[in-house]
Coordinates of C-alpha atoms and ligand atoms in Angstrom, one line a residue:
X59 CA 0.0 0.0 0.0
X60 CA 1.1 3.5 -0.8
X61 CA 2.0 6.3 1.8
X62 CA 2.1 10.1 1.3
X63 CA 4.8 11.7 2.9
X64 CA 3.5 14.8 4.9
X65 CA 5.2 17.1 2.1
X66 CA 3.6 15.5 -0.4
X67 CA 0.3 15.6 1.3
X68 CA 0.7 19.6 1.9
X69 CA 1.8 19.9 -1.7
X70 CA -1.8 17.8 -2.9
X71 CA -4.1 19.7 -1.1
X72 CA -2.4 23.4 -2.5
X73 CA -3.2 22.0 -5.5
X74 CA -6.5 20.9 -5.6
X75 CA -7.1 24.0 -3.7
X76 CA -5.8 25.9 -6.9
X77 CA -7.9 23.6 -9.1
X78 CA -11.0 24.0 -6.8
X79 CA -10.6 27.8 -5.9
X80 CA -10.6 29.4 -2.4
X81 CA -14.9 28.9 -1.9
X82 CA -13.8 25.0 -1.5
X83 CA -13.5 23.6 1.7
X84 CA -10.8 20.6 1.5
X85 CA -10.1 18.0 4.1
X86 CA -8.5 14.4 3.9
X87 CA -11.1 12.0 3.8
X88 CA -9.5 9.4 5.7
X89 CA -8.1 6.9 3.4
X90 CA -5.2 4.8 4.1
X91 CA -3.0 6.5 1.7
X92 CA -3.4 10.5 2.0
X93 CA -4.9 11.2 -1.7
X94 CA -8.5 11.2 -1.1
X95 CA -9.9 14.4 -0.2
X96 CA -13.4 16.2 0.8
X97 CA -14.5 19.2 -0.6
X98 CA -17.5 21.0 0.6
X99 CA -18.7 24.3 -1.2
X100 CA -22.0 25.2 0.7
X101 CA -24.7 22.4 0.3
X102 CA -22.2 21.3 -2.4
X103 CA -19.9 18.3 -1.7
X104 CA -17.4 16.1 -3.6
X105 CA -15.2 13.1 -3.3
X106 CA -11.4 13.9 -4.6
X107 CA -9.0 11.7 -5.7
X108 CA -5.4 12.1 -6.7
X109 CA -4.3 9.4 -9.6
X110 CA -7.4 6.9 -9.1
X111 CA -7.1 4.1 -11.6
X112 CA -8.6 4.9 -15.2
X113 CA -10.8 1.8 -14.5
X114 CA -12.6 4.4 -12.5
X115 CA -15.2 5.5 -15.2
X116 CA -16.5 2.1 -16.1
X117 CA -17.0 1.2 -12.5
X118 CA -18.9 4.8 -12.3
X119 CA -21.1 3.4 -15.5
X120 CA -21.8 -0.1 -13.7
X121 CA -22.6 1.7 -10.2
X122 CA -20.2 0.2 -8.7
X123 CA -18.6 2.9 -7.4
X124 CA -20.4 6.8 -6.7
X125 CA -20.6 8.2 -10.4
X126 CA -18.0 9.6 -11.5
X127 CA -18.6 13.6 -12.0
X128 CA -15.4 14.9 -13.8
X129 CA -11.5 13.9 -14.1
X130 CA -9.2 16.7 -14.6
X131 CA -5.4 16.6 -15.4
X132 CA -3.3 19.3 -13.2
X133 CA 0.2 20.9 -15.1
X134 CA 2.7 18.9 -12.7
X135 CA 0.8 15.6 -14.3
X136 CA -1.5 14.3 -11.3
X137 CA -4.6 13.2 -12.6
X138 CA -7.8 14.3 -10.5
X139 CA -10.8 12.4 -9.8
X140 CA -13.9 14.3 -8.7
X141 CA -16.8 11.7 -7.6
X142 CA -20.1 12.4 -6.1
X143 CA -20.3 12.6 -2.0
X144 CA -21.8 9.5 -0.9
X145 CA -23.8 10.7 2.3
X146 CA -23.2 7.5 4.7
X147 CA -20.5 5.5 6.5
X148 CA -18.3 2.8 5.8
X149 CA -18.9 -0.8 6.8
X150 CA -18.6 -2.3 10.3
X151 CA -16.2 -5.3 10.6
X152 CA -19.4 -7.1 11.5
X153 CA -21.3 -6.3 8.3
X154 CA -18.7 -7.5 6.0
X155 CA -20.8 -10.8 7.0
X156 CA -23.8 -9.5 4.7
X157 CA -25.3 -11.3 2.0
X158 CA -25.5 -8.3 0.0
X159 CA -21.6 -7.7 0.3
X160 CA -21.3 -11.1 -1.4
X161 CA -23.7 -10.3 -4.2
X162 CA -22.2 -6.9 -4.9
X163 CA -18.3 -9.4 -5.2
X164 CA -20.2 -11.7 -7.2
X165 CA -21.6 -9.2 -9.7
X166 CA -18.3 -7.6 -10.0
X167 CA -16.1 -11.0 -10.5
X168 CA -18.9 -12.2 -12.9
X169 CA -18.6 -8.8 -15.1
X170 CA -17.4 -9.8 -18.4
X171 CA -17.5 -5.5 -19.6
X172 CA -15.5 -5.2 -16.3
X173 CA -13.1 -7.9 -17.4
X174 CA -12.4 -6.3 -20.8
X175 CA -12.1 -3.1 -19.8
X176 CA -9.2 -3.7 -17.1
X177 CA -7.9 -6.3 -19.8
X178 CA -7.5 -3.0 -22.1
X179 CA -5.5 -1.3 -19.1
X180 CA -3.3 -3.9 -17.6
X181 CA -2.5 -6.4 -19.6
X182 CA -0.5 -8.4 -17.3
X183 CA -2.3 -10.9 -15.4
X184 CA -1.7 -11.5 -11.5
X185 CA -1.0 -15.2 -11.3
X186 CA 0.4 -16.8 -8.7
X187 CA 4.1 -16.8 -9.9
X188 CA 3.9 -13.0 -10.6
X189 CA 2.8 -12.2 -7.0
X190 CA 5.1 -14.6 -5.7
X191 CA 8.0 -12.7 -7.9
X192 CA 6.4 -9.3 -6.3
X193 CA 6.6 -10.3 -3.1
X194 CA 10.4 -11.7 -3.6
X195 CA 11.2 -7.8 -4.8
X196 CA 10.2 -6.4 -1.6
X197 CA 11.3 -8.9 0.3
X198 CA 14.7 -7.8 -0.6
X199 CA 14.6 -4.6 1.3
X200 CA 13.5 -6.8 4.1
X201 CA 15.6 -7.3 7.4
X202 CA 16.2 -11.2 7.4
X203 CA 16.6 -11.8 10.9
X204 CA 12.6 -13.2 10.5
X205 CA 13.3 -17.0 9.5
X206 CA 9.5 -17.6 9.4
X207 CA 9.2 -15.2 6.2
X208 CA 11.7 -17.5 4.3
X209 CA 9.3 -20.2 5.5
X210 CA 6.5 -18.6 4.2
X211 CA 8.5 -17.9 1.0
X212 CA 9.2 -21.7 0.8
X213 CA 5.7 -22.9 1.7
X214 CA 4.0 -20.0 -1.6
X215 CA 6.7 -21.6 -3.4
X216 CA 6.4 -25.3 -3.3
X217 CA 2.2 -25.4 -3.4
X218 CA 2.5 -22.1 -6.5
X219 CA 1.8 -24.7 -8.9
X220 CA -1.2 -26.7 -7.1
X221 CA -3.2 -23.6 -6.7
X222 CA -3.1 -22.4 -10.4
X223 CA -6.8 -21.5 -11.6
X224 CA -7.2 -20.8 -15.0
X225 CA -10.6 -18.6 -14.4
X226 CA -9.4 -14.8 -14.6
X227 CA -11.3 -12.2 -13.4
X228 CA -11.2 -8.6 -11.7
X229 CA -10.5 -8.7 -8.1
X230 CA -9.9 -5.5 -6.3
X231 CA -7.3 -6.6 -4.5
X232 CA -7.8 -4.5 -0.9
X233 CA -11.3 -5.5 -0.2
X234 CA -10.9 -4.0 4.0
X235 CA -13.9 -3.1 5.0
X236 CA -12.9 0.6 4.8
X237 CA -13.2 0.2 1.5
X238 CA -16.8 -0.8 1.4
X239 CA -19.5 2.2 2.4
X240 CA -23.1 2.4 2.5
X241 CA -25.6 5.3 1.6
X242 CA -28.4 6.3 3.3
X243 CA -30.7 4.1 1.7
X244 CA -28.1 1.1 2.1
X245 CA -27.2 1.2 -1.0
X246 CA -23.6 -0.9 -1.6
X247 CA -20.7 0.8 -3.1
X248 CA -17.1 -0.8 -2.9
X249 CA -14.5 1.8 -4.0
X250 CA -10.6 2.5 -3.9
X251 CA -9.7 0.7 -7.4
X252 CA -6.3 1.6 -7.4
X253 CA -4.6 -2.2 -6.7
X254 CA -7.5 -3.6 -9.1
X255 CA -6.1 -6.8 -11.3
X256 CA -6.9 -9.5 -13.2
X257 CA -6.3 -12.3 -11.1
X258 CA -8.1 -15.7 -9.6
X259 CA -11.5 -14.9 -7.8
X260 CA -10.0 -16.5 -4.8
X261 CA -7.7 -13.6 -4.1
X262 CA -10.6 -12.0 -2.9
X263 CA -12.7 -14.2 -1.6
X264 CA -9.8 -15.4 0.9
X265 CA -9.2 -12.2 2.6
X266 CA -13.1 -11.7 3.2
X267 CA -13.6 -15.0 4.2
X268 CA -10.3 -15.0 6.4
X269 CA -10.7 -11.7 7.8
X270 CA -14.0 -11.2 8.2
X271 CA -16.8 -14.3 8.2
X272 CA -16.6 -17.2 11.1
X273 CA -15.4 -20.6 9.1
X274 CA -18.8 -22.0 9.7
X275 CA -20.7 -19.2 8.0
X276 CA -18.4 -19.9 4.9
X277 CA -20.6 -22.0 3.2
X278 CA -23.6 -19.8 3.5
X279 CA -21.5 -16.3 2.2
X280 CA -20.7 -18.6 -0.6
X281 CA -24.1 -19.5 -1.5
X282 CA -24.8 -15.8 -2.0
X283 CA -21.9 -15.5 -4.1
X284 CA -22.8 -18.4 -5.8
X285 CA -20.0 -20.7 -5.3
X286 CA -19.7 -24.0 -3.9
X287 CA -16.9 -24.9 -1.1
X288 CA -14.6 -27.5 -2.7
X289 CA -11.2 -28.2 -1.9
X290 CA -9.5 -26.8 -5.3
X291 CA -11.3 -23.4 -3.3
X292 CA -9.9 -24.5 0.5
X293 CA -6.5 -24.9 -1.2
X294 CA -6.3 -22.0 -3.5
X295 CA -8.0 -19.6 -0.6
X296 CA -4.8 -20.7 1.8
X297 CA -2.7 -20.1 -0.9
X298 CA -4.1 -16.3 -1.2
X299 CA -4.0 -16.0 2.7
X300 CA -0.5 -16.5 3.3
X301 CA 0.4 -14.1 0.5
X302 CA -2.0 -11.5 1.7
X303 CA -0.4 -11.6 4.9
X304 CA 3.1 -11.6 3.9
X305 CA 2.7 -9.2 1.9
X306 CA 1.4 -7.5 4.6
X307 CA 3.9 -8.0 7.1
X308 CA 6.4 -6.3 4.0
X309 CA 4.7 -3.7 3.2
X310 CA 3.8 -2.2 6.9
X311 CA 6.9 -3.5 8.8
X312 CA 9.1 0.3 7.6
X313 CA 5.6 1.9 8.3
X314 CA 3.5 3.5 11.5
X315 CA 1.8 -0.1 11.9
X316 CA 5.3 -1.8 13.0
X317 CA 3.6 -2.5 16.3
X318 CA 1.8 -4.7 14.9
X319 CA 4.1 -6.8 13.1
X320 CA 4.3 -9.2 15.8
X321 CA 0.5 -10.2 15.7
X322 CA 1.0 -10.3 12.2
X323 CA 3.7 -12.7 12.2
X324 CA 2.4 -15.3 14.4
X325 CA -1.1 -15.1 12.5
X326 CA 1.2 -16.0 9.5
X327 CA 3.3 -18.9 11.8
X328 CA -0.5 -20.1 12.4
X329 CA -1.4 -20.0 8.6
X330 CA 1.5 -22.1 7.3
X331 CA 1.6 -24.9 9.9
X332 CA -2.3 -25.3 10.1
X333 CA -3.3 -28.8 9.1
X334 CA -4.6 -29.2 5.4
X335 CA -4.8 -32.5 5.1
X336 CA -8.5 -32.4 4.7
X337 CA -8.7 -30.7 1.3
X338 CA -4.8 -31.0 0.2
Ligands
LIG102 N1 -17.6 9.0 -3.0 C1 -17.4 8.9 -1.7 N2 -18.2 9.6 -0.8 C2 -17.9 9.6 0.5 N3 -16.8 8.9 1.0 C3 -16.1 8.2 0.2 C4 -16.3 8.2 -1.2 N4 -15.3 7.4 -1.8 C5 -14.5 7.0 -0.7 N5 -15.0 7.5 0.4 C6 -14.4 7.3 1.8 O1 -13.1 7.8 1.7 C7 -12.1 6.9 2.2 C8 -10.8 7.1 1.5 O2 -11.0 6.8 0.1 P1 -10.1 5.6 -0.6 O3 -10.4 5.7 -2.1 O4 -10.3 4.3 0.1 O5 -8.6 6.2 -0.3 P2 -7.3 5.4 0.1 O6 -6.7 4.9 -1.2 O7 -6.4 6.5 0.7 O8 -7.6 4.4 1.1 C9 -12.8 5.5 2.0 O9 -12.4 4.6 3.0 C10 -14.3 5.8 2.1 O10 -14.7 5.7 3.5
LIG103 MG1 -9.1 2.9 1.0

């Protein structure tokens, strides 16, 4: 995940302040990365973006995400994204449970006008070798006095080839609950497209159904999403689990959620020697 250094983040909000003009009110929105921005004018009120994925548009068309109202390019070559306000609140860890947060995953992994559209912007796809070859490039900026990461390593490694899916489709690729908010007439939008690829369905599915539903409500979420529970699932959602999680532990171990590392490391010590002889 990106960070905005503090300069940076100064330096963003002067500009969409010159963009907007001095009757604009901006603040931060709150995102984890520093680029997404309120701005109120009266009774009016927008959503802000700096750089949000060109993907944006379609996913405005498909309501996926609020619509889209304008995108304007600024002279140092930021591109600005101005979306409507949604008036609500971003979901609960508890609601990510919901039946309707597996039909909005569903409709959006079953998009085929989705699929060719991101198709046309990335054309690489996110297989399981390619993340593993990510995660080896940051690893190499990684202190190695953390054996259990070349463990992990060696456990993505030797069961890359047993999870390979040839079904494609877009996954978002941060699905945290932050990143899912309601309107006032509960009305579903997931946003924050930035990470989107085309990649196995299960890279999603594991981190909600990891994070975020009890393993006996698995079953159930899946029916709403339409999927049935099989092993080549089990395996290939453990697969996506410890990578999530590694990558985690890389990405936030030089950042203010270092702290945490040490949960995060024995939730991945957990994840690799947890018994999978059931579906393996
Ligand atoms: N159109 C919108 N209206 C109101 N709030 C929004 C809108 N889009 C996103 N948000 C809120 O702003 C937060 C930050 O936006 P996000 O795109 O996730 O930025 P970041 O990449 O920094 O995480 C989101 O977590 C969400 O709660
Ligand atoms: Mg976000």
């Amino acid at each position: 995940m990106k960070h905005l250094d503090i300069h940076k983040k100064v330096k963003r909000k002067k500009w969409l302040e010159m963009l907007l003009g001095s009757d604009w009110d901006l603040k931060p929105a709150g995102g984890a990365t520093g680029e997404a921005f309120s701005a109120r004018d009266g009774d009016r009120k927008l959503f802000l973006k700096c750089n949000s994925s060109p993907f944006l548009a379609v996913l405005s068309a498909e309501g996926i995400v609020p619509k889209l109202l304008w995108t304007k390019r600024l002279t140092n070559g930021d591109v600005i994204t101005a979306q409507q306000w949604v008036n609500g609140r971003r979901l609960r860890y508890t609601e990510m449970n919901q039946p309707k947060v597996a039909s909005l995953l569903s409709q959006i992994h079953r998009s085929a006008e989705l699929l060719e559209m991101l198709k046309r912007i990335e054309n690489e796809i996110l297989t399981p070798e390619r993340l593993l070859q990510q995660l080896r490039h940051k690893a190499m900026f990684f202190e190695e006095h953390y054996p259990l990461i070349y463990k992990a390593f060696t456990f993505l490694e030797s069961w890359k080839a047993a999870v390979y899916h040839d079904e494609f489709v877009v996954c978002h690729c941060d699905l945290n609950h932050n990143n899912w908010i309601i309107d006032e007439n509960e009305r579903l939008y997931l946003v924050d497209w930035d990470g989107a690829s085309v990649a196995d369905p299960a890279l999603d599915i594991s981190i909600l159904l990891h994070w975020y539903v009890p393993k006996e409500d698995w079953k159930a979420w899946l029916e709403e999403y339409h999927l049935t529970l099989d092993n080549s699932l089990l395996r290939r959602m453990h697969w996506y689990i410890v990578m999530h999680t590694l990558d985690w532990i890389l990405n936030e171990s030089n950042h203010e959620h270092g702290e945490q590392l040490e949960g995060w490391l024995s939730y991945l010590e957990t994840l690799i020697t947890e018994d999978r002889s059931s579906y393996c």
